[in-house]
Coordinates of C-alpha atoms in Angstrom, one line a residue:
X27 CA -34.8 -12.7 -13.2
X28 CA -31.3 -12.6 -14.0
X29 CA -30.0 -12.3 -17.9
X30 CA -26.2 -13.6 -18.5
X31 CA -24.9 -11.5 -20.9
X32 CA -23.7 -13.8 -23.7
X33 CA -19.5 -12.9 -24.1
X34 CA -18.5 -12.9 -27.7
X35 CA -15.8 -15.9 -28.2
X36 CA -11.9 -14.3 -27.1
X37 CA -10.3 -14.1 -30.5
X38 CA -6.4 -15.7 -30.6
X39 CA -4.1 -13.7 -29.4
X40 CA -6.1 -11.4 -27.3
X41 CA -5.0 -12.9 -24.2
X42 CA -1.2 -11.4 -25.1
X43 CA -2.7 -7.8 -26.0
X44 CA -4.4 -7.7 -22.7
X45 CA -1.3 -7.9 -20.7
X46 CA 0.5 -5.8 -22.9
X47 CA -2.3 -3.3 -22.8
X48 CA -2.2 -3.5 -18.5
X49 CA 1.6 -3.5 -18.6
X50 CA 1.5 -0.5 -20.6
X51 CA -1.4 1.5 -18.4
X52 CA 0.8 0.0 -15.2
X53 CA 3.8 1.8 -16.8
X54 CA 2.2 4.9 -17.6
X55 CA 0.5 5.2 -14.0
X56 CA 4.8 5.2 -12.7
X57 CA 5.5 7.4 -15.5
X58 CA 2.7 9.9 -13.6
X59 CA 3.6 9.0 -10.4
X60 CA 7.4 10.3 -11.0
X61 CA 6.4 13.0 -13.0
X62 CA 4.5 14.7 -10.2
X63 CA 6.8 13.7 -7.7
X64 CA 9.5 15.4 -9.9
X65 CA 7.2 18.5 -9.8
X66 CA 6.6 18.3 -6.4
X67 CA 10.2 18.6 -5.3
X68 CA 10.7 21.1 -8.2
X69 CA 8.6 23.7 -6.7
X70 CA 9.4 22.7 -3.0
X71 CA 13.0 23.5 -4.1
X72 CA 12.1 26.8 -5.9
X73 CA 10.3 28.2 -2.6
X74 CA 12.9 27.1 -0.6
X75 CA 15.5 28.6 -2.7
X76 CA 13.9 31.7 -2.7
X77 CA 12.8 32.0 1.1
X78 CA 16.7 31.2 1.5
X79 CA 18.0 33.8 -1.2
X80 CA 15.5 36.7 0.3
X81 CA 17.0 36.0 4.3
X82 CA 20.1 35.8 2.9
X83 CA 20.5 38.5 0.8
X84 CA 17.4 41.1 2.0
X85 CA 17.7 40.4 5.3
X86 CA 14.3 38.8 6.0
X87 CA 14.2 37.1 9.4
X88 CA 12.8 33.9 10.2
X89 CA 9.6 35.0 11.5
X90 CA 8.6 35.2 7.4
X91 CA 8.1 31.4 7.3
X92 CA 5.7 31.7 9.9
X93 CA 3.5 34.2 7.6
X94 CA 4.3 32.6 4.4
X95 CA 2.7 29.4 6.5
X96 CA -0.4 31.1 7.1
X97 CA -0.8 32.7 3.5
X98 CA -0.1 29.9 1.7
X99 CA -2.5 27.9 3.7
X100 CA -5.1 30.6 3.3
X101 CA -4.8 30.7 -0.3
X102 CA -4.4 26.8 -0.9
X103 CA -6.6 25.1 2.0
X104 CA -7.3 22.2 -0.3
X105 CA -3.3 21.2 -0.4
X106 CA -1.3 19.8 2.2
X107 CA 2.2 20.6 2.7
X108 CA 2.5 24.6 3.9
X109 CA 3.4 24.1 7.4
X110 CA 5.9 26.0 8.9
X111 CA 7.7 22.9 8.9
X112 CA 7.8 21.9 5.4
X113 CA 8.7 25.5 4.6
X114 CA 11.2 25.3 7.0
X115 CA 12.3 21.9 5.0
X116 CA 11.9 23.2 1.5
X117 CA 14.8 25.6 2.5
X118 CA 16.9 23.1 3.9
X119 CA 16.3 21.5 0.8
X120 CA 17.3 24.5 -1.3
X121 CA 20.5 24.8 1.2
X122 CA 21.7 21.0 0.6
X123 CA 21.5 20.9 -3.1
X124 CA 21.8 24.6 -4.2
X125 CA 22.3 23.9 -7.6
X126 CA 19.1 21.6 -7.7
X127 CA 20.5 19.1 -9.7
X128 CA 19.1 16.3 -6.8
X129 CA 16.0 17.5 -7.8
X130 CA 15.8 16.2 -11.3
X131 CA 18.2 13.3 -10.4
X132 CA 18.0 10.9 -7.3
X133 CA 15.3 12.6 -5.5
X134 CA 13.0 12.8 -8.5
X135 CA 12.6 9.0 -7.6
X136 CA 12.4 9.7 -4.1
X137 CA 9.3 10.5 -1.8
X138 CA 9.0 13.9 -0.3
X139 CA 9.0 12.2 3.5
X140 CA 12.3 9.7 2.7
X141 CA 14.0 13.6 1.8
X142 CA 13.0 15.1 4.9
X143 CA 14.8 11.9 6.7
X144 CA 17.9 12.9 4.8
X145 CA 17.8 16.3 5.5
X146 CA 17.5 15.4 9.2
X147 CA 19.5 12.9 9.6
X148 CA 22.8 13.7 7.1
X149 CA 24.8 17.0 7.1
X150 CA 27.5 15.6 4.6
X151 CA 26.6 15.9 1.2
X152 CA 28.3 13.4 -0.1
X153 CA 26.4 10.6 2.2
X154 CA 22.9 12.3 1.5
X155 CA 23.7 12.0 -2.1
X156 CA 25.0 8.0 -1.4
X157 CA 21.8 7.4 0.8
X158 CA 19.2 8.8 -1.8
X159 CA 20.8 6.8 -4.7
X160 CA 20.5 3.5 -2.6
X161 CA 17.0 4.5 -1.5
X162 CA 16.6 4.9 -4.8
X163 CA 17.9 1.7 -6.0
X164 CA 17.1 -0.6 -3.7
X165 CA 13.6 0.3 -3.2
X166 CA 14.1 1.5 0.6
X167 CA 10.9 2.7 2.6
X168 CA 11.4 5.3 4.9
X169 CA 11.8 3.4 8.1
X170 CA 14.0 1.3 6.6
X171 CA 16.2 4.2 4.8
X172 CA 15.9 5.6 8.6
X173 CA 17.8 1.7 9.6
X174 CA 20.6 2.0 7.2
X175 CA 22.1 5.6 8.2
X176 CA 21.2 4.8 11.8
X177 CA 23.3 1.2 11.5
X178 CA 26.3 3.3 9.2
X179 CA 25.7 1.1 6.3
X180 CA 27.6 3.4 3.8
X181 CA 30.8 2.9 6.4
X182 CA 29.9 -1.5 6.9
X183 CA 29.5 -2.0 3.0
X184 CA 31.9 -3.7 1.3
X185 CA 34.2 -2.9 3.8
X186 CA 34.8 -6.9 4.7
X187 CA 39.0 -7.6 4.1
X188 CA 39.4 -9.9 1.3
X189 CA 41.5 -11.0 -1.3
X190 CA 38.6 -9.9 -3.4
X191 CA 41.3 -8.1 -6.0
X192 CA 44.1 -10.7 -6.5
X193 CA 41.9 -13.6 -6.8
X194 CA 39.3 -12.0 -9.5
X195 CA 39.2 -10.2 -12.2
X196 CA 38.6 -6.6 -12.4
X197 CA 35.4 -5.6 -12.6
X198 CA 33.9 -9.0 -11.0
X199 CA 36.8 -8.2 -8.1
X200 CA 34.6 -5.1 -7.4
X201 CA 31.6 -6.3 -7.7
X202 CA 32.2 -8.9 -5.2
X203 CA 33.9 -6.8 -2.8
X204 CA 30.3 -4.7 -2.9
X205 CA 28.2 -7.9 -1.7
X206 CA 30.5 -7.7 1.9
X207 CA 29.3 -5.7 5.1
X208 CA 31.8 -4.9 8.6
X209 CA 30.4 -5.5 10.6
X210 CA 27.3 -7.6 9.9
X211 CA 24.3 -6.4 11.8
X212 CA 22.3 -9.5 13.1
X213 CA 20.1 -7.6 15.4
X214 CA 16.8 -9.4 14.9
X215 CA 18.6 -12.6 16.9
X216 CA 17.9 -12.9 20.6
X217 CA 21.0 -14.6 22.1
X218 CA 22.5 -15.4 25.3
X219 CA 26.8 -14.9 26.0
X220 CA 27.2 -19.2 25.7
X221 CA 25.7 -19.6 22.5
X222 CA 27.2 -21.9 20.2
X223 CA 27.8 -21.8 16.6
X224 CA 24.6 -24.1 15.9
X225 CA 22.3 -21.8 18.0
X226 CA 23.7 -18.8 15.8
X227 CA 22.7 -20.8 12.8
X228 CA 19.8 -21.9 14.1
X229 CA 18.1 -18.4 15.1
X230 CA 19.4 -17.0 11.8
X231 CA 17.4 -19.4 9.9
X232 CA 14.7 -19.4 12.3
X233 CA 14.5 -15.3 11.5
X234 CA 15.2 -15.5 7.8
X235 CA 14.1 -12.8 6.4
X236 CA 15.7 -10.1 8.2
X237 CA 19.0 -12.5 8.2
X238 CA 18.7 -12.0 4.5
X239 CA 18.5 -8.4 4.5
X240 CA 21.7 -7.9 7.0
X241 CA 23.5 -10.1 4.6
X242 CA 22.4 -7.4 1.7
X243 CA 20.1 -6.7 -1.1
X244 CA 19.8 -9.3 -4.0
X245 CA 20.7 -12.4 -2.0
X246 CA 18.8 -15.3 -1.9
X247 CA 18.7 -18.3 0.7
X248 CA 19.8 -22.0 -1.2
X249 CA 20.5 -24.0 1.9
X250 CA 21.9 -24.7 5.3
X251 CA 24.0 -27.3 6.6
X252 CA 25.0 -28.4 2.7
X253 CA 26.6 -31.8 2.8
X254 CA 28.7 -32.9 -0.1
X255 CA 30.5 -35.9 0.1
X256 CA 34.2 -35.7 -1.4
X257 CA 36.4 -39.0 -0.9
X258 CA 35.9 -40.3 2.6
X259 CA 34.8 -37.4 4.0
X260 CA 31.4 -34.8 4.3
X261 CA 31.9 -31.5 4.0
X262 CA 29.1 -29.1 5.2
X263 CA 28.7 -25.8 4.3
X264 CA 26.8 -23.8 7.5
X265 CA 25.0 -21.1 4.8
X266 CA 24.6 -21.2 1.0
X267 CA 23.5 -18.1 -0.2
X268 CA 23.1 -16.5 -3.7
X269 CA 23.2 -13.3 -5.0
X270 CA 20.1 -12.6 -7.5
X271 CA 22.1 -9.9 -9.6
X272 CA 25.5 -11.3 -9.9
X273 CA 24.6 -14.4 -10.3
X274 CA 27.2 -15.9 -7.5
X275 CA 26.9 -18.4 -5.0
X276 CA 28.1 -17.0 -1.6
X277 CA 29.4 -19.4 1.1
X278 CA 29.1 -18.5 4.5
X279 CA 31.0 -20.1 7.4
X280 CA 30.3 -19.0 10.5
X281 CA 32.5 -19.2 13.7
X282 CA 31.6 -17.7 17.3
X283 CA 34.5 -16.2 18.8
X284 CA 38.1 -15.0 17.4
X285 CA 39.6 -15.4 13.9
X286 CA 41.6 -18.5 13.4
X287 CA 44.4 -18.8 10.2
X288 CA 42.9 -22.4 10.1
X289 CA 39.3 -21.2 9.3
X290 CA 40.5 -19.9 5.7
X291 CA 41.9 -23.4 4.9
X292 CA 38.7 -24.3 5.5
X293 CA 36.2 -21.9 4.0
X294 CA 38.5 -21.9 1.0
X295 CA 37.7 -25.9 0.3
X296 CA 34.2 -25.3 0.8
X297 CA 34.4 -22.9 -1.8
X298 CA 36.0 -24.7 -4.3
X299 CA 33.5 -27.7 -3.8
X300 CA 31.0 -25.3 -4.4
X301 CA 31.9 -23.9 -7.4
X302 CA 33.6 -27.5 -9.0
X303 CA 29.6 -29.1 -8.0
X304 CA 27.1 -26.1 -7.9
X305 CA 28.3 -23.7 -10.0
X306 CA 27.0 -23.4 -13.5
X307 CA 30.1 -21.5 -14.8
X308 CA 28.7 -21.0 -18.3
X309 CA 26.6 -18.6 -16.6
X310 CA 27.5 -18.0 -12.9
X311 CA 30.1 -15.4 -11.5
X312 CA 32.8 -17.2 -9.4
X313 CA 31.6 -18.6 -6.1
X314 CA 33.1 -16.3 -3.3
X315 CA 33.2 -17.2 0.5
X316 CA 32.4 -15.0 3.6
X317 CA 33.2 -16.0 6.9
X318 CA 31.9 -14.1 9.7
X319 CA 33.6 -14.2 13.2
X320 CA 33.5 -12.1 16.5
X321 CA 36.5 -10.6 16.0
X322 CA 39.7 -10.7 14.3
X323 CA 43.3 -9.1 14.2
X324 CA 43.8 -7.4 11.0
X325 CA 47.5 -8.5 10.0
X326 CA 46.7 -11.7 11.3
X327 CA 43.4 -11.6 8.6
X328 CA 45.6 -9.9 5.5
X329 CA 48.5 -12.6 5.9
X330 CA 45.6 -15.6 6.4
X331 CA 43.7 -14.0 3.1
X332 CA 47.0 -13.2 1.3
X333 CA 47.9 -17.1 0.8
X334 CA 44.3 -18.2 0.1
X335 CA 43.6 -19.5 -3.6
X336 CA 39.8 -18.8 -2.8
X337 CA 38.3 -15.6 -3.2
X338 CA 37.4 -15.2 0.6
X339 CA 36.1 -12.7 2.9
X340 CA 36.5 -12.1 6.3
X341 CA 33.7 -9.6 8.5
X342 CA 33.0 -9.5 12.3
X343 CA 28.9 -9.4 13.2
X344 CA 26.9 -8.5 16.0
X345 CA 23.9 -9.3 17.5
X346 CA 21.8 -8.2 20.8
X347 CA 22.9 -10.0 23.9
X348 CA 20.0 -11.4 26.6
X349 CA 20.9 -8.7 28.9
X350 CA 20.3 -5.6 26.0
X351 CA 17.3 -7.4 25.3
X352 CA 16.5 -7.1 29.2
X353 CA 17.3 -3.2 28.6
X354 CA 14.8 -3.1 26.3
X355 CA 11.3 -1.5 27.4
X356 CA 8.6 -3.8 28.9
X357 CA 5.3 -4.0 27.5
X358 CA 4.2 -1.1 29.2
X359 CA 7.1 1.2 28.3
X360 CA 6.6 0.1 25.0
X361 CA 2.8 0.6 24.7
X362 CA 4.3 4.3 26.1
X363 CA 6.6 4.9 23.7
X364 CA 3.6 3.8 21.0
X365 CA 1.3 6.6 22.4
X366 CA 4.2 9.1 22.5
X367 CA 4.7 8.2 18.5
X368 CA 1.2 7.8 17.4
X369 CA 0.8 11.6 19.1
X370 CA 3.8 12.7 17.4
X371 CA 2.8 11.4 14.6
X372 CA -0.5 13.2 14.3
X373 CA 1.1 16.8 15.1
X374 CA 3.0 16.1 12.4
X375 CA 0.5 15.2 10.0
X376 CA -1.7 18.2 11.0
X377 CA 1.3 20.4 10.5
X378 CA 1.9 19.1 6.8

């Protein structure tokens, strides 16, 4: 026989200590979390630094990482992380930032594994300080921090021509010029050489979430094929998007083959609509449009830009054509390449 234990009646206000009480544990468990990941890179750095300082400077070759390895395995089998390798990456680590002001700065926020990506993939300090604040700030697994310096997002963003800076105020002028990628990377989209502005439309919707992430962090899908109906005529906007952060509407035009002066004109009214019907501007930044092409001429772009009253952008995308989706490896080349990475995988994970 089964007793219910009676629950005394939930006093008022208990309901609001609770999730203050979980919110607090919840922050308190990150607190941790970074803390020993802070530690973590701390001491990775201070071997590192000192393997580096004693082959420097006392002429140690580099068959000592092989016997550190072993020792420090010996003395600590319980931990992972004293593979040759990792050794071999703690002192990379110590030669990238030799000051070790990363340490306690961008990659305190940063796993161990998305550091050992920029330490393989970066040699310029510069970007591997860029990548890890990003990583950082927009929340970046590794695979995906491996996407952006393999696709050169720190050279694509806001690197879009606009008259950002003459048609908005500084610092808004900026911050809009930030939202713009060159060119956009649609390479989730499976299209053939004849497809048409709707079929571009209509596979970007049909893969919306990874349209949304070409287009950037922060924005947010409001609608396709807006209609609003000014005098005798129906305007449609092809994208409305919106950016979570800034709090701006962004509309999108897009156009499959060469930049036209005429498509400014256009992009610029739809912009204006926007913002005159849509925008809330007791609280929204000013609506800004994008309007992605093929490709374009860039005088012909600055003088088209340079008599716009709209706060326009112009960017060139690409996506993968049929045939480099041909080029691609069949299932069986694939379910290789899988077998090759799994394997990899677990030499690596043995190693560390």
């Amino acid at each position: 026989m089964v007793v219910e234990q009676q629950l005394e009646p939930v006093p008022e206000g208990y309901g609001d200590l609770l999730e203050r009480l979980k919110e607090r544990v919840r922050t308190s468990q990150v607190r941790a979390a970074r803390a020993a990941n802070t530690e973590l890179l701390a001491l990775y750095w201070s071997i590192g630094r000192d393997i580096l300082q004693r082959q420097e400077h006392a002429g140690w070759g580099a068959k000592i990482v092989d016997r550190l390895a072993r020792d420090l395995r010996e003395e600590f089998p319980e931990q992972r992380g004293w593979s040759r390798r990792n050794l071999q990456y703690m002192r990379a680590l110590a030669a990238a930032w030799p000051d070790g002001d990363f340490v306690h700065q961008a990659g305190a926020q940063l796993p161990w594994r998305h550091v050992t990506v920029l330490l393989d993939r970066l040699d310029d300090p510069a970007l591997r300080d860029w990548y890890a604040g990003q990583a950082v700030e927009h929340g970046w697994s590794r695979n995906v921090l491996e996407h952006q310096i393999t696709s050169g997002l720190h050279a694509r963003a806001g690197a879009a021509p606009s008259n950002f800076p003459a048609r908005l105020a500084a610092p808004d002028s900026e911050l809009a010029q930030q939202l713009t990628r060159d060119p956009y990377l649609f390479d989730h989209l499976d299209l053939s050489a004849r497809a048409g502005e709707r079929d571009l439309e209509q596979a970007l919707m049909d893969r919306l979430q990874g349209t949304l992430s070409a287009f950037g962090h922060g924005m947010a899908f409001v609608g396709r094929q807006v209609r609003f109906d000014v005098g005798d005529e129906v305007l449609v906007v092809d994208l409305l998007l919106f950016h979570v952060t800034q709090l701006r509407y962004v509309v999108v035009e897009l156009k499959i083959g060469r930049f036209s002066p005429s498509y400014v004109g256009q992009l610029g009214t739809y912009v204006a609509v926007v913002d005159d019907r849509v925008r809330d501007h007791a609280v929204h930044a000013p609506t800004v449009g994008l309007l992605l092409c093929t490709s374009r001429d860039e005088q012909v772009v600055r003088y088209a830009l340079a008599s716009a009253n709209a706060a326009l952008a112009v960017a060139t995308y690409e996506t993968l054509s049929a045939e480099q989706r041909r080029q691609l490896p069949d299932l069986e080349g694939l379910q290789a390449t899988l077998t090759d990475v799994v394997a990899r995988a677990a030499r690596e994970e043995a190693e560390t």
